[in-house]
Amino acid sequence: MAAERDSDVRAPQAVSSDGAVYETATGRAEAHYYHFSHDKAGMGSVDKAKVAAVVHSMSEGSSFYRNEERRDARIQQQIEGMRRRWQALREGGLELEGAAATARRERAAMETRRRLDRVWVVVDMDMFFAAVEMRDKPELRDQPMAVGGTGMLSTANYAARKFGVRSAMPGFIALKLCPSLVIVRPNYDKYKAAAKLAKQVFRRFDPQCVALSLDEAYLDVTDAVSRKLGGLPAAEMAAFHEAVWDVVAAIRRDVSVATGGLTCSAGAAPNAMLAKIASDMNKPDGQCLVPFDAGSILGFVGALPLRKLPGIGRVSETQLGGLGLRVVADVRDEAARLHCVLSPRMATWLHRVSLGIAESGRSGSEAGAQYRRKSISLERTFRDEGSLAALQATVAKLASKLSLQMQGSKAAAEAGSSGADGRQAEAGRAGSEAGAAEDDGVQAARPPRGHVPGFFGMADSDSDSDDAGRPKVRPAMRGRTVTVKLKLASFKVLQRSATLAEPTNSAEVISAACKRLVAQESERFKAAHGGRPLVLRLLGVKMHGLVFDDDVDEEERAAAGHMCKLDDGSDEDDGADGGSPERADSAVVGQGRRPVLRAVLDERLRQMRRHSQQSQQQHPAKRARRQPGGSSGQRSLSGFVSIS
DNA sequence: GCGGATCAC
DNA sequence: TATGGTGATCCGC
Ligand SMILES: Nc1ccn([C@H]2C[C@H](O)[C@@H](COP(=O)(O)OP(=O)(O)OP(=O)(O)O)O2)c(=O)n1
Ligand SMILES: [Mg+2]
């Protein structure tokens, strides 16, 4: 693996060499009570131990903390099992030999599929929400600041990050870490407007660019780079890299101009996964290019802490860490063993990404199906509540509101702005690649396919038209399965669902189903806990098994005369009128119109999860099952780890 | 189809 | 005073 350096890139800081970037980033799994990673932009100089101590002191003894402890204990137990299996593997043993053969076969097939002929760029705005606030209020500029409330922060500026303040951190803890912190309430409309301006820039470089969230976009700039090179193939790699570099710099400059000074960072690479990782390497206001040759790529990904891989989060990192694996090269070296311990899917996925290979397909020619969401939901946190009547009133309200959203633009518009309740209404996200629906397997040959991330994001909300000027429409939909989510005062989460005979979007029907599910769970809880009431802190309602009114078969459409169209939509989504037949979730290429970029990040959130894992489950009307395996009592002294 | 779990933003 | 909301995937039943 030579060549992992960036010597061929014009700007010297393009790809910081592996060592330089991660020298301080080797943080391994830390105790659960300190779960804010500092391996992030702006976190270079925090006193981790001190921050951990403060966070711990603020959390200790709370219900939240106890729940984290339970969770941590479970994870540690799983790791134990995994580790035993790992160590039981014998060098010349049958199982390991077989797995080794599989891994070799896999690697050969994967290398075959490595593509270096597309140029992907991922752009990620710097401290996005905070940056917008700072742009609009100069007095916040040189001041530690965060966006959110005392309960929860969305993000923080770099001055605040120096104190350890982070996204998803409770505001009251942040204030302890940084008493001078100013917390600003979010203004989503402003963020959406800024995102829209940025997207207009992205479109100039890739008309099909895809936004995965308000502040992150994926672009295939292959054509833009070609143009820059005058349509000729680059004579030398250095010239090609330079062209890529310049295109990325131009994008970033234009974004800054268009948004009134917001900065962003970007990564450029042969696939979207690598570009995404690279986008984080020179934050803020920087860019990073991963050289377009296999050797450099292997060197680049190999040195990354596993956590850097999109799809590897806190739990997965801890689990792999339990096997002694810390950086990507470790899992590459242990591909065979991992096949014996992880699910085949997970093992194969890890192996592939450890080689820096991802299928970042552009739908381009293959007319894309239009993206369809697979579920729609609302949830809300409230003060502990134990009255069944009150809880049912709450779910009913959520159900009604959800029903309204499911009626499409027209109904939603008529209902007026439901804004009052201080919803958090933004967020939203979209999955990425195919997977479940269509294998996305591992097999070598299959043509790239998959569906698209839907957006929410960059689509502006305060406009009635999309960027091409067409009226935006939110299609009406119905769902067949209704799920209620219950978070107990203890923070334990339960879901209970029911599948109806027919898809619906009726407030009454959804409401009734929700109330019944909540009542049932309430009963069950009382029965199991000596009459104590079920006390909740959150309720949610989700519908899935969706069918869209503008998706029904021709006959049905003619018969029903449906077609909820027109009318303003207040936000989100990408219009695209009807046309596609078939079930909504069939994501198969259909004939939807309007090609959409697909599968940008072919790595959707993969799960860590070994074969057996599992365990618990208990519950309902069932016999309480026995815990398998020994050591039920055992505790996992979670006092473990800590500090860095 | 269900329920738990993980992940991203 | 007191740890968010939305959407998606995966696993094992
Ligand atoms: N758990 C989270 C993570 C993020 N966000 C929001 C606020 C962020 O501003 C925005 C973008 O997320 P990023 O992860 O890109 O974080 P930032 O853009 O704030 O900072 P960075 O400069 O590290 O990209 O999404 C959120 O609400 N909740
Ligand atoms: Mg960002």
XYZ file of C-alpha atoms (C1' of nucleotides) and ligand atoms in Angstrom:
695
model
C 0.000 0.000 0.000
C 2.199 2.734 -0.942
C 0.674 5.657 -2.591
C -1.851 6.459 -0.045
C -0.447 9.882 0.127
C -1.871 12.751 -1.677
C 1.230 13.891 -3.372
C -0.422 14.002 -6.685
C -3.045 16.409 -5.666
C -2.394 20.023 -6.133
C -3.268 21.383 -2.790
C -1.038 19.906 -0.203
C -3.657 19.435 2.439
C -5.912 17.567 0.106
C -5.759 14.218 1.698
C -4.156 14.579 4.982
C -2.064 11.561 5.358
C -3.647 8.912 7.446
C -1.485 9.478 10.398
C -1.987 13.168 10.437
C -5.688 12.951 10.380
C -6.207 10.308 12.911
C -3.360 10.579 15.249
C -5.662 11.573 18.045
C -8.684 9.814 16.795
C -8.096 6.341 17.957
C -10.567 6.667 20.737
C -11.986 3.290 21.351
C -15.268 2.373 22.777
C -16.004 4.369 25.790
C -18.345 3.788 28.612
C -21.945 4.287 27.764
C -22.482 7.190 30.036
C -20.246 9.207 27.905
C -21.543 8.646 24.486
C -20.697 11.830 22.741
C -17.918 11.101 20.376
C -15.204 13.653 20.149
C -13.910 12.244 16.993
C -15.556 14.995 15.102
C -14.787 18.237 13.527
C -13.920 20.945 16.001
C -13.240 18.471 18.719
C -9.548 18.307 18.391
C -8.677 20.087 21.552
C -11.284 19.073 24.043
C -10.317 17.701 27.371
C -12.163 14.449 26.953
C -11.754 13.206 30.474
C -13.054 16.402 31.925
C -16.013 16.554 29.605
C -16.825 12.935 30.327
C -16.765 13.646 34.022
C -19.192 16.523 33.683
C -21.554 14.617 31.453
C -21.465 11.717 33.827
C -22.152 13.829 36.856
C -25.155 15.384 35.178
C -26.606 12.081 34.118
C -25.889 9.838 37.006
C -28.881 8.551 38.850
C -31.397 9.661 36.241
C -33.840 7.341 34.540
C -32.052 8.047 31.348
C -28.789 6.952 32.814
C -30.214 3.765 34.270
C -31.617 2.893 30.912
C -28.248 3.432 29.340
C -26.737 1.123 31.905
C -29.189 -1.620 31.090
C -28.509 -1.207 27.441
C -24.813 -1.228 27.954
C -24.984 -4.363 30.033
C -26.898 -6.135 27.299
C -24.407 -5.108 24.685
C -21.499 -6.241 26.789
C -23.135 -9.579 27.223
C -23.551 -9.967 23.517
C -19.955 -9.105 23.020
C -18.970 -11.827 25.416
C -20.755 -14.408 23.333
C -19.242 -13.096 20.197
C -15.817 -13.083 21.646
C -16.142 -16.688 22.759
C -17.075 -17.776 19.297
C -14.290 -15.719 17.877
C -11.709 -17.350 20.056
C -13.070 -20.813 19.545
C -12.213 -20.668 15.871
C -9.317 -22.941 15.156
C -6.704 -22.052 12.690
C -6.920 -25.103 10.502
C -10.489 -25.836 11.472
C -13.202 -26.657 9.058
C -15.312 -23.632 9.759
C -12.535 -21.144 9.442
C -11.129 -22.769 6.340
C -14.491 -22.607 4.675
C -14.906 -19.010 5.641
C -11.467 -18.202 4.345
C -12.397 -19.643 0.996
C -15.536 -17.561 0.991
C -13.589 -14.446 1.835
C -11.071 -15.057 -0.921
C -13.812 -15.579 -3.431
C -15.539 -12.473 -2.238
C -12.507 -10.339 -2.468
C -11.733 -11.394 -5.991
C -15.280 -10.720 -7.081
C -15.330 -7.384 -5.360
C -12.122 -6.190 -6.879
C -13.654 -6.941 -10.203
C -16.374 -4.515 -9.468
C -14.284 -1.667 -8.257
C -15.050 1.385 -10.308
C -12.849 4.389 -10.670
C -14.617 6.025 -13.541
C -17.080 8.275 -11.786
C -16.321 11.300 -9.710
C -18.464 11.659 -6.644
C -18.589 14.652 -4.411
C -20.299 14.894 -1.068
C -20.862 18.355 0.275
C -21.692 18.893 3.910
C -22.433 22.297 5.371
C -20.362 23.297 8.373
C -22.218 23.420 11.689
C -25.188 24.091 9.532
C -27.953 25.389 11.791
C -25.479 27.285 13.903
C -23.837 28.791 10.849
C -27.123 30.166 9.625
C -27.800 31.754 12.991
C -24.342 33.248 13.111
C -24.693 34.615 9.627
C -27.862 36.399 10.629
C -26.714 37.550 14.041
C -23.135 38.741 13.935
C -23.038 39.128 17.684
C -23.127 35.347 17.920
C -20.142 34.956 15.723
C -17.376 34.969 18.283
C -19.361 33.321 20.951
C -19.928 29.695 21.929
C -23.377 29.009 20.608
C -25.723 26.119 19.998
C -29.076 25.651 18.330
C -31.828 23.897 20.206
C -33.238 24.204 23.674
C -32.361 23.309 27.224
C -33.679 19.832 26.563
C -31.794 19.014 23.412
C -29.344 20.623 21.033
C -29.306 20.164 17.296
C -25.798 21.417 16.793
C -23.195 23.807 18.098
C -20.670 26.128 16.570
C -16.972 25.453 16.738
C -16.374 27.773 19.657
C -18.826 25.699 21.662
C -17.402 22.421 20.435
C -14.145 23.331 22.073
C -15.976 22.878 25.337
C -17.294 19.492 24.336
C -20.738 20.703 23.319
C -22.191 18.493 20.621
C -25.177 17.610 18.480
C -27.800 15.625 20.362
C -26.522 16.749 23.718
C -29.041 18.022 26.259
C -28.808 21.773 26.573
C -28.597 21.735 30.320
C -25.518 19.572 30.197
C -23.989 21.772 27.542
C -24.490 24.732 29.817
C -22.551 22.968 32.502
C -19.726 22.326 30.107
C -19.821 25.860 28.832
C -21.568 28.359 31.083
C -21.247 31.132 28.563
C -23.018 29.117 25.912
C -25.825 30.901 24.137
C -28.620 28.620 23.037
C -30.702 29.766 20.103
C -34.065 28.321 19.179
C -34.089 26.748 15.750
C -35.532 28.481 12.711
C -36.145 25.705 10.278
C -37.506 27.907 7.579
C -34.233 29.719 7.410
C -32.330 26.466 7.172
C -34.552 25.274 4.403
C -34.118 28.515 2.519
C -30.347 28.299 2.836
C -30.411 24.688 1.736
C -32.406 25.627 -1.300
C -29.868 28.232 -2.318
C -27.087 25.709 -1.944
C -28.971 23.185 -3.983
C -29.265 25.584 -6.858
C -25.513 25.624 -6.969
C -25.288 21.848 -6.816
C -27.651 21.550 -9.737
C -25.268 23.434 -11.935
C -22.637 20.815 -11.351
C -24.970 17.839 -11.345
C -28.560 18.306 -12.427
C -29.423 15.061 -10.714
C -27.779 15.757 -7.417
C -29.398 14.279 -4.384
C -29.799 15.782 -0.965
C -29.905 13.378 1.911
C -30.696 15.989 4.454
C -30.850 19.711 4.671
C -27.138 20.056 4.884
C -25.719 17.222 2.866
C -25.742 16.556 -0.861
C -24.308 13.963 -3.221
C -23.149 14.936 -6.649
C -21.807 12.961 -9.550
C -19.565 15.575 -11.111
C -17.978 13.336 -13.686
C -19.333 15.411 -16.513
C -18.295 18.684 -14.952
C -14.779 17.368 -14.574
C -14.751 16.239 -18.180
C -15.785 19.639 -19.324
C -13.078 21.172 -17.280
C -10.572 18.952 -18.991
C -11.857 20.104 -22.323
C -13.497 16.848 -23.120
C -10.207 15.100 -23.456
C -9.049 12.298 -21.296
C -6.593 13.511 -18.776
C -3.110 12.732 -19.887
C -1.942 12.197 -16.400
C -3.474 11.353 -13.121
C -2.190 14.558 -11.632
C -4.042 16.629 -14.183
C -7.204 14.708 -13.563
C -6.958 15.128 -9.816
C -6.331 18.779 -10.257
C -9.441 19.157 -12.345
C -11.481 17.382 -9.707
C -9.981 19.513 -7.035
C -10.868 22.678 -8.893
C -14.431 21.615 -9.497
C -14.901 20.931 -5.821
C -13.363 24.242 -4.901
C -15.702 25.980 -7.324
C -18.724 24.279 -5.812
C -17.729 25.332 -2.345
C -17.001 28.870 -3.375
C -20.301 29.200 -5.158
C -22.209 27.779 -2.224
C -20.647 30.313 0.019
C -21.527 33.156 -2.283
C -25.048 31.941 -2.851
C -25.819 31.496 0.807
C -24.411 34.713 2.061
C -21.252 33.307 3.510
C -22.068 29.869 4.797
C -19.177 27.503 4.461
C -19.186 23.860 3.625
C -16.740 21.029 3.342
C -16.541 18.425 0.653
C -15.020 15.132 -0.264
C -14.311 13.822 -3.742
C -13.766 10.175 -4.551
C -14.649 7.407 -6.970
C -17.730 6.455 -4.984
C -20.162 8.159 -2.659
C -19.144 6.312 0.451
C -15.553 7.408 0.163
C -16.598 10.917 -0.752
C -18.759 11.114 2.317
C -15.947 10.013 4.551
C -13.623 12.454 2.864
C -16.063 15.309 3.326
C -15.432 15.127 7.034
C -11.680 15.072 6.933
C -10.940 18.721 6.443
C -13.848 20.325 8.153
C -14.617 23.128 8.429
C -14.328 24.962 5.136
C -12.064 22.397 3.606
C -12.003 19.639 1.064
C -10.361 16.312 0.609
C -9.744 14.197 -2.441
C -9.245 10.474 -2.339
C -6.927 9.550 -5.179
C -8.424 7.493 -7.929
C -6.360 4.350 -7.700
C -6.916 1.163 -5.773
C -3.725 1.379 -3.784
C -4.473 4.822 -2.462
C -8.000 3.839 -1.638
C -6.930 0.815 0.354
C -4.499 2.955 2.285
C -7.070 5.614 2.900
C -9.870 3.420 4.187
C -7.554 1.052 5.937
C -6.414 3.665 8.395
C -9.901 4.835 9.274
C -11.321 4.062 12.684
C -14.310 1.809 12.036
C -16.640 4.440 13.369
C -15.930 6.558 10.348
C -17.780 4.152 8.129
C -21.325 5.283 7.533
C -23.369 2.505 9.059
C -20.987 1.780 11.904
C -22.260 3.589 14.948
C -21.647 3.466 18.611
C -22.802 -0.086 19.178
C -21.134 -1.631 16.175
C -17.907 0.075 17.006
C -18.025 -1.324 20.512
C -18.823 -4.809 19.293
C -16.033 -4.910 16.792
C -13.763 -3.343 19.352
C -14.557 -6.298 21.570
C -12.937 -8.485 18.960
C -9.885 -6.307 18.922
C -10.816 -4.584 15.691
C -10.365 -0.842 15.583
C -9.554 0.346 12.126
C -10.834 -0.681 8.745
C -7.685 -2.577 7.895
C -8.369 -4.807 10.885
C -11.657 -6.023 9.487
C -10.114 -6.468 6.090
C -7.501 -8.731 7.605
C -10.092 -10.659 9.544
C -12.682 -11.035 6.832
C -12.725 -14.797 7.165
C -13.173 -14.849 10.917
C -15.844 -12.222 10.691
C -17.757 -14.467 8.380
C -17.944 -16.965 11.196
C -19.219 -14.507 13.742
C -21.420 -12.058 11.916
C -24.433 -12.527 9.739
C -23.415 -13.250 6.157
C -24.775 -9.951 5.088
C -22.951 -7.928 7.615
C -19.716 -9.801 7.048
C -19.879 -9.304 3.327
C -20.769 -5.668 3.647
C -17.885 -5.030 5.998
C -15.514 -6.833 3.731
C -16.598 -4.780 0.780
C -16.361 -1.411 2.450
C -13.019 -2.348 3.940
C -11.812 -2.441 0.355
C -13.276 0.983 -0.286
C -15.779 -0.416 -2.729
C -19.329 0.807 -2.919
C -21.943 0.851 -5.562
C -22.754 4.446 -6.037
C -24.910 4.148 -9.016
C -26.345 6.912 -10.988
C -29.600 6.026 -12.451
C -28.960 8.090 -15.454
C -30.237 6.054 -18.242
C -32.151 3.498 -16.405
C -35.238 5.534 -15.900
C -35.606 5.754 -12.220
C -38.650 4.947 -10.294
C -39.704 7.889 -8.298
C -38.866 7.613 -4.704
C -41.639 6.682 -2.384
C -41.456 6.880 1.324
C -42.129 3.623 3.085
C -43.523 4.984 6.278
C -44.813 8.159 7.787
C -44.868 8.902 11.473
C -45.268 11.386 14.261
C -44.115 11.125 17.820
C -43.986 13.356 20.783
C -42.322 13.484 24.166
C -44.206 14.805 27.171
C -44.043 14.868 30.932
C -44.494 11.475 32.537
C -48.096 10.486 32.192
C -49.849 7.521 33.767
C -53.478 8.164 33.024
C -54.764 5.882 30.316
C -57.399 8.373 29.263
C -54.825 11.101 28.845
C -52.523 8.804 26.920
C -55.293 7.782 24.616
C -56.196 11.372 24.001
C -52.602 12.015 23.046
C -52.322 9.139 20.584
C -55.644 10.118 19.101
C -54.366 13.569 18.449
C -51.208 12.253 16.874
C -53.255 9.901 14.762
C -55.456 12.713 13.503
C -52.524 14.832 12.623
C -50.875 11.966 10.838
C -54.060 11.267 8.982
C -54.072 14.821 7.791
C -50.561 14.529 6.443
C -51.572 11.408 4.637
C -54.344 13.156 2.773
C -51.844 15.000 0.664
C -51.349 18.601 -0.195
C -54.915 19.591 -0.545
C -56.155 18.439 2.787
C -53.097 19.666 4.548
C -53.469 23.095 3.048
C -57.086 23.358 3.998
C -56.313 22.444 7.525
C -54.119 25.432 7.777
C -50.886 25.637 9.558
C -50.858 23.253 12.386
C -47.712 24.938 13.425
C -48.842 26.106 16.756
C -47.828 23.140 18.793
C -44.222 23.816 18.467
C -43.505 20.729 16.563
C -40.028 19.948 15.556
C -41.253 19.237 12.156
C -38.058 19.235 10.278
C -35.482 16.606 10.348
C -36.577 13.939 8.073
C -34.193 11.862 6.245
C -34.144 9.272 3.703
C -32.713 5.937 3.362
C -30.352 5.341 0.704
C -29.809 2.280 -1.164
C -31.660 -0.772 -1.944
C -31.172 -3.707 0.170
C -34.018 -5.437 1.634
C -36.327 -4.947 -1.211
C -33.902 -6.189 -3.725
C -30.982 -7.996 -2.494
C -28.256 -5.597 -3.458
C -26.536 -8.670 -2.933
C -23.130 -9.438 -3.106
C -23.111 -11.115 -6.343
C -20.833 -9.811 -8.858
C -22.864 -9.344 -11.890
C -26.017 -7.666 -11.024
C -26.475 -4.275 -12.490
C -26.623 -1.496 -10.076
C -30.016 -0.581 -9.027
C -31.881 0.495 -6.059
C -33.935 3.381 -5.248
C -33.456 6.768 -4.145
C -33.164 8.658 -1.130
C -36.098 10.819 -0.854
C -35.666 14.209 0.234
C -37.163 16.565 2.332
C -34.220 18.353 2.759
C -33.288 20.604 0.076
C -36.753 20.816 -1.164
C -37.844 24.120 0.075
C -40.871 24.433 2.122
C -41.805 27.969 1.674
C -42.399 27.758 -1.949
C -45.198 26.327 -3.916
C -43.056 25.135 -6.676
C -40.081 23.017 -7.162
C -36.910 24.324 -8.619
C -38.207 23.885 -12.090
C -41.231 25.948 -11.304
C -43.779 23.187 -11.308
C -46.275 23.147 -8.523
C -45.343 20.835 -5.789
C -47.716 18.185 -4.773
C -47.762 15.893 -1.883
C -49.511 12.754 -2.872
C -52.217 11.335 -0.713
C -51.494 7.914 0.678
C -52.982 5.196 2.799
C -51.313 2.727 5.047
C -52.138 -0.772 6.010
C -50.174 -1.158 9.195
C -50.386 1.148 12.145
C -47.732 1.083 14.817
C -47.729 2.860 18.115
C -44.474 3.592 19.834
C -44.403 3.838 23.593
C -41.480 5.078 25.608
C -41.868 4.320 29.274
C -40.817 6.761 31.941
C -37.858 4.425 32.313
C -36.909 5.179 28.692
C -37.600 1.624 27.653
C -39.215 1.602 24.237
C -42.008 -0.655 22.987
C -43.773 -0.880 19.657
C -47.147 -2.450 19.043
C -48.643 -2.755 15.623
C -51.744 -3.917 13.852
C -52.294 -4.602 10.195
C -55.665 -3.638 8.844
C -57.679 -5.385 6.215
C -57.494 -2.326 4.021
C -55.129 0.574 3.729
C -56.498 3.695 5.313
C -55.764 7.294 6.041
C -58.872 7.919 8.039
C -58.297 9.692 11.312
C -61.020 7.701 12.959
C -59.722 4.342 11.883
C -56.123 5.108 12.766
C -57.126 6.653 16.037
C -59.236 3.724 17.059
C -56.455 1.294 16.297
C -53.964 3.329 18.280
C -56.184 3.692 21.271
C -56.799 0.000 21.305
C -53.120 -0.823 21.119
C -52.319 1.551 23.941
C -55.117 0.173 26.078
C -53.945 -3.355 25.489
C -50.432 -2.537 26.462
C -51.644 -0.708 29.495
C -53.588 -3.746 30.595
C -50.737 -6.036 29.991
C -48.428 -3.848 31.975
C -50.741 -3.666 34.930
C -51.203 -7.389 34.937
C -47.496 -7.945 34.912
C -46.675 -5.303 37.480
C -49.129 -5.799 40.258
C -51.534 -3.160 39.126
C -49.066 -0.381 38.664
C -50.027 1.923 35.843
C -48.098 2.218 32.646
C -46.318 5.547 32.801
C -45.109 6.953 29.518
C -42.936 9.841 28.389
C -43.508 9.499 24.660
C -46.103 8.262 22.239
C -45.743 7.867 18.518
C -47.867 6.754 15.600
C -46.474 5.326 12.406
C -48.153 4.027 9.287
C -46.508 1.761 6.792
C -47.454 -0.607 4.057
C -48.241 2.544 2.123
C -50.053 2.864 -1.153
C -50.201 6.163 -2.961
C -53.225 7.516 -4.653
C -51.249 8.630 -7.641
C -49.776 5.226 -7.946
C -52.844 3.099 -8.328
C -53.530 1.130 -11.432
C -55.179 2.860 -14.277
C -58.513 1.206 -13.762
C -58.613 2.013 -10.169
C -57.688 5.527 -10.896
C -60.362 5.939 -13.486
C -62.895 4.386 -11.226
C -61.989 6.317 -8.181
C -61.407 9.534 -9.976
C -58.721 10.233 -7.530
C -55.930 12.386 -8.226
C -55.258 14.604 -5.481
C -53.267 17.187 -7.196
C -52.619 20.707 -7.244
C -52.881 23.012 -4.463
C -49.922 24.215 -2.797
C -47.868 21.936 -0.792
C -46.172 23.437 1.945
C -43.018 21.643 1.984
C -40.878 18.830 1.074
C -40.770 16.352 -1.578
C -40.270 16.310 -5.099
C -43.234 16.520 -7.231
C -43.225 14.304 -10.223
C -46.625 13.510 -11.228
C -48.045 10.201 -11.427
C -47.511 7.532 -13.838
C -46.151 4.661 -12.025
C -48.228 1.669 -11.647
C -47.912 -1.018 -9.181
C -47.478 -1.131 -5.572
C -45.742 1.638 -3.949
C -43.064 -0.248 -2.241
C -41.987 -2.247 -5.134
C -39.171 0.116 -5.771
C -38.456 -1.812 -8.820
C -37.587 0.242 -11.666
C -40.885 1.104 -12.886
C -41.845 3.537 -15.317
C -42.243 6.383 -13.073
C -41.154 9.369 -14.891
C -38.507 11.604 -13.938
C -35.378 9.757 -13.476
C -34.011 10.153 -10.128
C -30.612 9.547 -8.894
C -30.527 6.355 -7.079
C -28.672 4.590 -4.567
C -26.233 7.123 -3.846
C -24.823 5.777 -0.750
C -25.282 2.184 -1.330
C -24.484 1.611 2.204
C -27.576 2.107 4.063
C -27.392 1.620 7.688
C -26.212 -1.810 8.137
C -26.682 -3.505 11.271
C -24.195 -5.087 13.383
C -25.782 -8.090 14.764
C -24.374 -11.393 14.912
C -26.220 -14.510 14.224
C -27.414 -15.588 17.497
C -27.465 -12.415 19.421
C -31.029 -11.951 20.119
C -31.793 -13.201 23.534
C -34.408 -11.472 25.460
C -37.816 -10.777 24.264
C -40.296 -11.775 26.697
C -43.407 -10.273 26.988
C -46.880 -10.587 26.161
C -49.349 -13.098 26.746
C -46.661 -15.577 26.561
C -44.734 -17.657 28.871
C -41.762 -15.883 30.065
C -39.048 -17.554 28.175
C -35.980 -18.720 29.843
C -32.774 -17.059 29.113
C -30.649 -19.334 27.105
C -27.192 -20.104 28.070
C -25.813 -19.774 31.488
C -25.035 -16.786 33.506
C -28.288 -15.130 33.841
C -27.459 -13.282 36.926
C -24.050 -12.109 36.030
C -23.900 -8.407 35.825
C -21.672 -6.649 33.603
C -19.798 -4.343 35.759
C -20.354 -1.405 33.577
C -17.861 0.528 35.556
C -15.536 -0.696 32.926
C -13.722 1.347 30.426
C -14.153 5.034 30.825
C -11.678 7.660 30.053
C -9.644 7.826 27.006
C -46.190 -9.656 9.745
C -44.054 -8.381 14.423
C -40.953 -6.423 17.681
C -36.488 -5.072 19.039
C -32.315 -2.661 17.766
C -29.179 0.342 15.269
C -28.078 4.306 12.486
C -28.077 8.851 10.248
C -29.006 13.623 10.499
C -35.209 21.846 35.317
C -34.479 17.216 33.702
C -32.007 13.488 27.274
C -35.604 15.078 20.293
C -38.067 13.729 15.788
C -38.390 11.190 11.154
C -37.384 7.511 8.225
C -35.068 3.366 7.110
C -32.943 -1.322 7.505
C -31.850 -5.807 9.559
C -32.474 -9.819 12.284
C -34.954 -13.649 14.032
C -39.193 -15.282 14.782
N -28.419 14.281 15.963
C -28.556 15.328 15.130
C -27.539 15.621 14.188
C -27.698 16.724 13.355
N -28.826 17.480 13.431
C -29.017 18.650 12.534
C -28.296 19.889 13.018
C -27.095 20.028 12.118
O -26.728 21.360 11.922
C -27.579 19.369 10.849
C -26.460 18.753 10.042
O -25.826 17.707 10.744
P -24.253 17.483 10.693
O -23.980 16.134 11.266
O -23.739 17.733 9.330
O -23.639 18.545 11.700
P -23.287 20.070 11.464
O -23.532 20.488 10.065
O -24.031 20.887 12.475
O -21.748 20.159 11.825
P -20.511 19.708 10.947
O -19.724 20.945 10.672
O -19.747 18.724 11.764
O -21.057 19.093 9.688
O -28.520 18.360 11.238
C -29.808 17.173 14.367
O -30.807 17.865 14.427
N -29.658 16.112 15.193
Mg -22.837 19.485 8.368
